[in-house]
Each structure stands twice: as structure tokens, then as C-alpha cells.
Amino acid sequence: MPPDEAGLCYDGYQRRYLWTDAFGVLAYTSIAEMHEINDDRDKANIYRRACDNLIQTVHVCLGSPRSNDKDDAMKIDPSSPTGHVGLRIGKLHSRKITDYGMEFDGNIGITLTSGHGGIRWKVSVDSTAPPSLGRAGPSDDTLVALIVFSILEADRVRSDDDNSDDAPSLSNEIQILKSTLIGYKPRVTNDPLGWGLEASHENVGIDS
């Protein structure tokens, strides 16, 4: 990324931005699927490998603190492939306590709470929520999480049928998200990205 659009990674060389890389992953997998539909496995594998390499690069860069500064320290998680909780966004500017807007770097880590809880996508890099925010409640982010988790779980079940995947079940997290969204009414938006999410309701069993 250009130096005015993303912050440096710990190596002092790469500048990565999570949303841009996420679209890259989607592009590679979509192209690979197109070639698979056309029975061209060789080309499909090229894009699958490119996708895997991109994911690994993102984990190395955005899954690690941007510097050795204590204010950039990320929460340790030995069970995570990166050794830390979540992935950084890659914002140009950073500080110990992030904002809930788009100026400062933050961590993308999901926190689920049952009952009347909710979900936050952006927290500080040490995985703490900005103190100015109240308790998390049902939100569009909670809805998006349910859609994503449901897609991943459906893919896991299909993979299990093929005996090709040992991924853990997300059924418990899905039930928590569904209970959190009871009574939730999606907000009206003119964001074209929102229309596709609204159309996905029927695919994950959300009752309006």
C-alpha cells in the first residue's frame, strides 16, 4: 500500500491494509472457483496457492505488533496461528487506545456475549474496547458475524462429509449470535454493500 494509506509492519518494509487483502482473498478464490467449474484444475490451483500465500503474509504482518513499542503490543494467544489475538487493520496512525472510527489502527477480534450482549469488530490492538464505548449490544456487526459464521459452519459440515477438514464447529457461537439478535431490526441504509447482507437473511434463518 502507498505510505499515505497504511502503516508499516514490524519488518519496516511492508504496508498492508486488512480490507484490501480481504478483497484479494475473495478475488483469488472466486477466480479459482471459476477455473474449477471449467474443469481447469491446474489454473485453479495456481490461484488457490496465491490465496494461501496472501493469507500467510497477512498473518505474519497484521497478526503481529507493528513495532516493539509497548503501546503497539497485542494480546498474546498461544493457540492462535499468529501467536496473538486477532488481526490489525493496518491504519496509518496508531495509539494505545484506539478510536471507534477510522483514524487509528485497531484490532479485528470478535467478542461474543450471550443474552443481550453483542459484538465489536474493532478494539484496541491489545483487544480492549475503547473506554468511551458503552456495553456492546445487538448491531449490524452482530448480523454480519452470524452470516459469516453460518457460511463457515456450512462449509465445515460439507468438508466433514468429505473427511477432509478438522475445523472446529461454530454451532455454539451461532446460537449465541442468534439469541443476541432476537428482536433486532436492521437499520435502513443506502450502502449497496448492505443490500446483499439483507438478502442473506433467509440463508441463515433470521426471522424479521
CSV table of C-alpha atoms in Angstrom, one decimal:
chain,number,residue,atom,x,y,z
A,1,MET,CA,0.0,0.0,0.0
A,2,PRO,CA,1.1,3.6,-0.5
A,3,PRO,CA,2.8,5.2,2.5
A,4,ASP,CA,-0.1,7.6,3.0
A,5,GLU,CA,-2.7,4.8,3.2
A,6,ALA,CA,-1.3,2.2,5.5
A,7,GLY,CA,1.2,1.9,8.4
A,8,LEU,CA,4.4,0.0,8.3
A,9,CYS,CA,4.5,-3.6,9.5
A,10,TYR,CA,7.1,-4.7,12.1
A,11,ASP,CA,9.6,-5.5,9.3
A,12,GLY,CA,9.8,-1.8,8.4
A,13,TYR,CA,9.1,-2.7,4.7
A,14,GLN,CA,5.5,-3.9,4.1
A,15,ARG,CA,2.4,-1.7,4.3
A,16,ARG,CA,-0.7,-3.8,4.4
A,17,TYR,CA,-4.4,-3.0,4.9
A,18,LEU,CA,-6.7,-5.7,6.0
A,19,TRP,CA,-9.7,-4.8,3.9
A,20,THR,CA,-7.7,-4.6,0.7
A,21,ASP,CA,-6.1,-8.0,1.4
A,22,ALA,CA,-9.6,-9.5,2.3
A,23,PHE,CA,-10.8,-8.4,-1.2
A,24,GLY,CA,-7.7,-10.0,-2.6
A,25,VAL,CA,-8.6,-13.3,-0.9
A,26,LEU,CA,-12.1,-13.1,-2.3
A,27,ALA,CA,-10.8,-12.4,-5.8
A,28,TYR,CA,-8.3,-15.3,-5.8
A,29,THR,CA,-10.9,-17.8,-4.5
A,30,SER,CA,-13.5,-16.6,-7.0
A,31,ILE,CA,-11.1,-16.9,-9.9
A,32,ALA,CA,-10.1,-20.4,-8.7
A,33,GLU,CA,-13.7,-21.5,-8.4
A,34,MET,CA,-14.3,-20.2,-12.0
A,35,HIS,CA,-11.5,-22.4,-13.3
A,36,GLU,CA,-12.7,-25.4,-11.3
A,37,ILE,CA,-16.2,-25.0,-12.8
A,38,ASN,CA,-14.4,-25.1,-16.2
A,39,ASP,CA,-12.5,-28.2,-15.2
A,40,ASP,CA,-9.2,-26.5,-15.3
A,41,ARG,CA,-7.7,-27.7,-12.1
A,42,ASP,CA,-4.1,-26.5,-12.9
A,43,LYS,CA,-5.2,-22.9,-13.2
A,44,ALA,CA,-7.5,-23.2,-10.2
A,45,ASN,CA,-4.6,-24.5,-8.1
A,46,ILE,CA,-2.4,-21.5,-9.1
A,47,TYR,CA,-5.0,-19.1,-7.6
A,48,ARG,CA,-5.6,-21.3,-4.6
A,49,ARG,CA,-1.8,-21.2,-3.8
A,50,ALA,CA,-1.8,-17.5,-4.4
A,51,CYS,CA,-4.6,-17.1,-1.9
A,52,ASP,CA,-2.8,-19.3,0.7
A,53,ASN,CA,0.3,-17.2,0.3
A,54,LEU,CA,-1.6,-14.0,0.7
A,55,ILE,CA,-3.3,-15.2,3.9
A,56,GLN,CA,0.0,-16.3,5.3
A,57,THR,CA,1.6,-12.9,4.5
A,58,VAL,CA,-1.3,-11.1,6.1
A,59,HIS,CA,-1.0,-13.2,9.3
A,60,VAL,CA,2.7,-12.5,9.5
A,61,CYS,CA,2.3,-8.8,9.0
A,62,LEU,CA,-1.1,-7.8,10.5
A,63,GLY,CA,-1.1,-10.6,13.0
A,64,SER,CA,1.9,-9.2,14.8
A,65,PRO,CA,2.5,-5.8,16.6
A,66,ARG,CA,3.6,-3.1,14.2
A,67,SER,CA,6.6,-2.2,16.4
A,68,ASN,CA,8.3,-3.1,19.7
A,69,ASP,CA,6.7,0.0,21.3
A,70,LYS,CA,4.6,-1.1,24.4
A,71,ASP,CA,1.7,1.0,23.0
A,72,ASP,CA,1.6,-1.3,20.0
A,73,ALA,CA,1.6,-4.5,22.0
A,74,MET,CA,-1.0,-7.1,21.0
A,75,LYS,CA,-2.6,-9.6,23.4
A,76,ILE,CA,-0.8,-12.9,23.4
A,77,ASP,CA,-2.7,-16.1,22.4
A,78,PRO,CA,-0.5,-19.2,22.2
A,79,SER,CA,-3.4,-21.1,20.4
A,80,SER,CA,-3.5,-18.6,17.6
A,81,PRO,CA,-1.5,-19.3,14.4
A,82,THR,CA,0.0,-15.8,14.7
A,83,GLY,CA,0.6,-16.0,18.5
A,84,HIS,CA,-1.7,-13.0,19.1
A,85,VAL,CA,-5.4,-12.3,19.3
A,86,GLY,CA,-7.0,-11.0,16.1
A,87,LEU,CA,-5.5,-9.1,13.1
A,88,ARG,CA,-4.7,-5.4,12.9
A,89,ILE,CA,-6.5,-3.2,10.4
A,90,GLY,CA,-3.2,-1.6,9.2
A,91,LYS,CA,-4.2,2.0,9.7
A,92,LEU,CA,-1.5,4.7,9.1
A,93,HIS,CA,-1.7,6.0,12.6
A,94,SER,CA,-1.8,4.1,15.9
A,95,ARG,CA,-2.1,4.8,19.6
A,96,LYS,CA,-2.6,2.6,22.7
A,97,ILE,CA,-6.4,3.3,22.9
A,98,THR,CA,-8.0,3.3,19.5
A,99,ASP,CA,-11.0,5.3,18.4
A,100,TYR,CA,-14.2,3.7,17.2
A,101,GLY,CA,-13.9,5.5,13.9
A,102,MET,CA,-11.4,5.1,11.0
A,103,GLU,CA,-8.4,7.2,12.0
A,104,PHE,CA,-6.4,4.9,14.3
A,105,ASP,CA,-5.2,1.3,14.0
A,106,GLY,CA,-7.2,-1.3,15.8
A,107,ASN,CA,-7.6,-5.0,16.2
A,108,ILE,CA,-10.1,-7.1,14.5
A,109,GLY,CA,-11.2,-9.6,17.1
A,110,ILE,CA,-14.7,-11.0,17.8
A,111,THR,CA,-16.0,-11.0,21.4
A,112,LEU,CA,-19.3,-12.8,21.9
A,113,THR,CA,-21.6,-12.4,24.9
A,114,SER,CA,-24.9,-14.2,25.2
A,115,GLY,CA,-28.3,-12.7,26.3
A,116,HIS,CA,-28.5,-9.0,25.5
A,117,GLY,CA,-24.8,-8.8,24.6
A,118,GLY,CA,-23.3,-8.0,21.2
A,119,ILE,CA,-20.2,-7.9,19.2
A,120,ARG,CA,-17.4,-5.4,18.3
A,121,TRP,CA,-15.2,-5.8,15.3
A,122,LYS,CA,-12.8,-3.0,16.2
A,123,VAL,CA,-11.0,-2.9,19.5
A,124,SER,CA,-7.6,-1.6,20.6
A,125,VAL,CA,-4.6,-3.7,19.5
A,126,ASP,CA,-4.4,-5.2,22.9
A,127,SER,CA,-8.0,-6.4,22.4
A,128,THR,CA,-9.6,-4.0,24.9
A,129,ALA,CA,-12.6,-1.8,23.9
A,130,PRO,CA,-12.2,2.0,23.9
A,131,PRO,CA,-13.4,3.2,27.3
A,132,SER,CA,-15.7,5.8,25.7
A,133,LEU,CA,-17.9,3.0,24.4
A,134,GLY,CA,-20.8,1.5,26.4
A,135,ARG,CA,-21.6,-2.1,26.6
A,136,ALA,CA,-21.8,-3.9,23.2
A,137,GLY,CA,-25.3,-4.5,22.0
A,138,PRO,CA,-27.0,-6.1,19.0
A,139,SER,CA,-25.9,-4.3,15.9
A,140,ASP,CA,-25.2,-4.7,12.2
A,141,ASP,CA,-21.9,-6.2,13.1
A,142,THR,CA,-23.6,-8.9,15.0
A,143,LEU,CA,-25.8,-9.7,12.0
A,144,VAL,CA,-22.7,-9.8,9.7
A,145,ALA,CA,-21.0,-12.2,12.2
A,146,LEU,CA,-24.0,-14.5,12.1
A,147,ILE,CA,-23.9,-14.6,8.3
A,148,VAL,CA,-20.2,-15.2,8.1
A,149,PHE,CA,-20.2,-17.9,10.9
A,150,SER,CA,-23.1,-19.7,9.3
A,151,ILE,CA,-21.3,-19.8,5.9
A,152,LEU,CA,-18.2,-21.1,7.6
A,153,GLU,CA,-20.1,-23.7,9.5
A,154,ALA,CA,-22.0,-24.9,6.4
A,155,ASP,CA,-18.6,-25.2,4.6
A,156,ARG,CA,-17.2,-27.2,7.6
A,157,VAL,CA,-20.1,-29.6,7.5
A,158,ARG,CA,-19.7,-30.2,3.8
A,159,SER,CA,-15.9,-30.7,4.3
A,160,ASP,CA,-16.6,-33.2,7.2
A,161,ASP,CA,-18.8,-35.2,4.8
A,162,ASP,CA,-15.7,-35.5,2.6
A,163,ASN,CA,-13.5,-36.4,5.6
A,164,SER,CA,-11.2,-33.6,4.5
A,165,ASP,CA,-11.4,-31.0,7.3
A,166,ASP,CA,-10.9,-31.0,11.1
A,167,ALA,CA,-12.1,-27.4,11.7
A,168,PRO,CA,-14.0,-26.9,15.0
A,169,SER,CA,-17.7,-26.4,15.0
A,170,LEU,CA,-19.1,-22.9,15.3
A,171,SER,CA,-22.6,-24.1,16.3
A,172,ASN,CA,-22.3,-22.7,19.8
A,173,GLU,CA,-21.2,-19.3,18.6
A,174,ILE,CA,-24.0,-19.3,16.0
A,175,GLN,CA,-26.6,-20.0,18.7
A,176,ILE,CA,-25.2,-17.1,20.8
A,177,LEU,CA,-25.4,-14.7,17.9
A,178,LYS,CA,-29.0,-15.8,17.1
A,179,SER,CA,-30.1,-15.2,20.7
A,180,THR,CA,-28.4,-11.8,20.7
A,181,LEU,CA,-30.3,-10.8,17.6
A,182,ILE,CA,-33.8,-11.6,19.0
A,183,GLY,CA,-35.9,-8.5,18.3
A,184,TYR,CA,-33.2,-6.8,16.3
A,185,LYS,CA,-34.3,-4.7,13.4
A,186,PRO,CA,-31.7,-3.9,10.7
A,187,ARG,CA,-31.2,-0.2,10.1
A,188,VAL,CA,-32.1,1.3,6.8
A,189,THR,CA,-29.1,2.0,4.6
A,190,ASN,CA,-28.3,3.3,1.2
A,191,ASP,CA,-25.0,1.4,1.3
A,192,PRO,CA,-25.0,-1.0,-1.7
A,193,LEU,CA,-22.9,-3.5,0.4
A,194,GLY,CA,-25.8,-3.6,2.8
A,195,TRP,CA,-28.3,-4.9,0.3
A,196,GLY,CA,-26.5,-8.1,-0.2
A,197,LEU,CA,-26.4,-8.7,3.6
A,198,GLU,CA,-30.1,-8.1,3.9
A,199,ALA,CA,-30.8,-10.6,1.1
A,200,SER,CA,-28.8,-13.2,3.1
A,201,HIS,CA,-31.2,-13.3,6.0
A,202,GLU,CA,-33.2,-16.2,4.6
A,203,ASN,CA,-29.9,-18.2,4.2
A,204,VAL,CA,-29.1,-18.1,7.9
A,205,GLY,CA,-32.6,-18.4,9.3
A,206,ILE,CA,-33.1,-14.9,10.7
A,207,ASP,CA,-36.7,-14.0,11.4
A,208,SER,CA,-37.6,-10.4,10.7
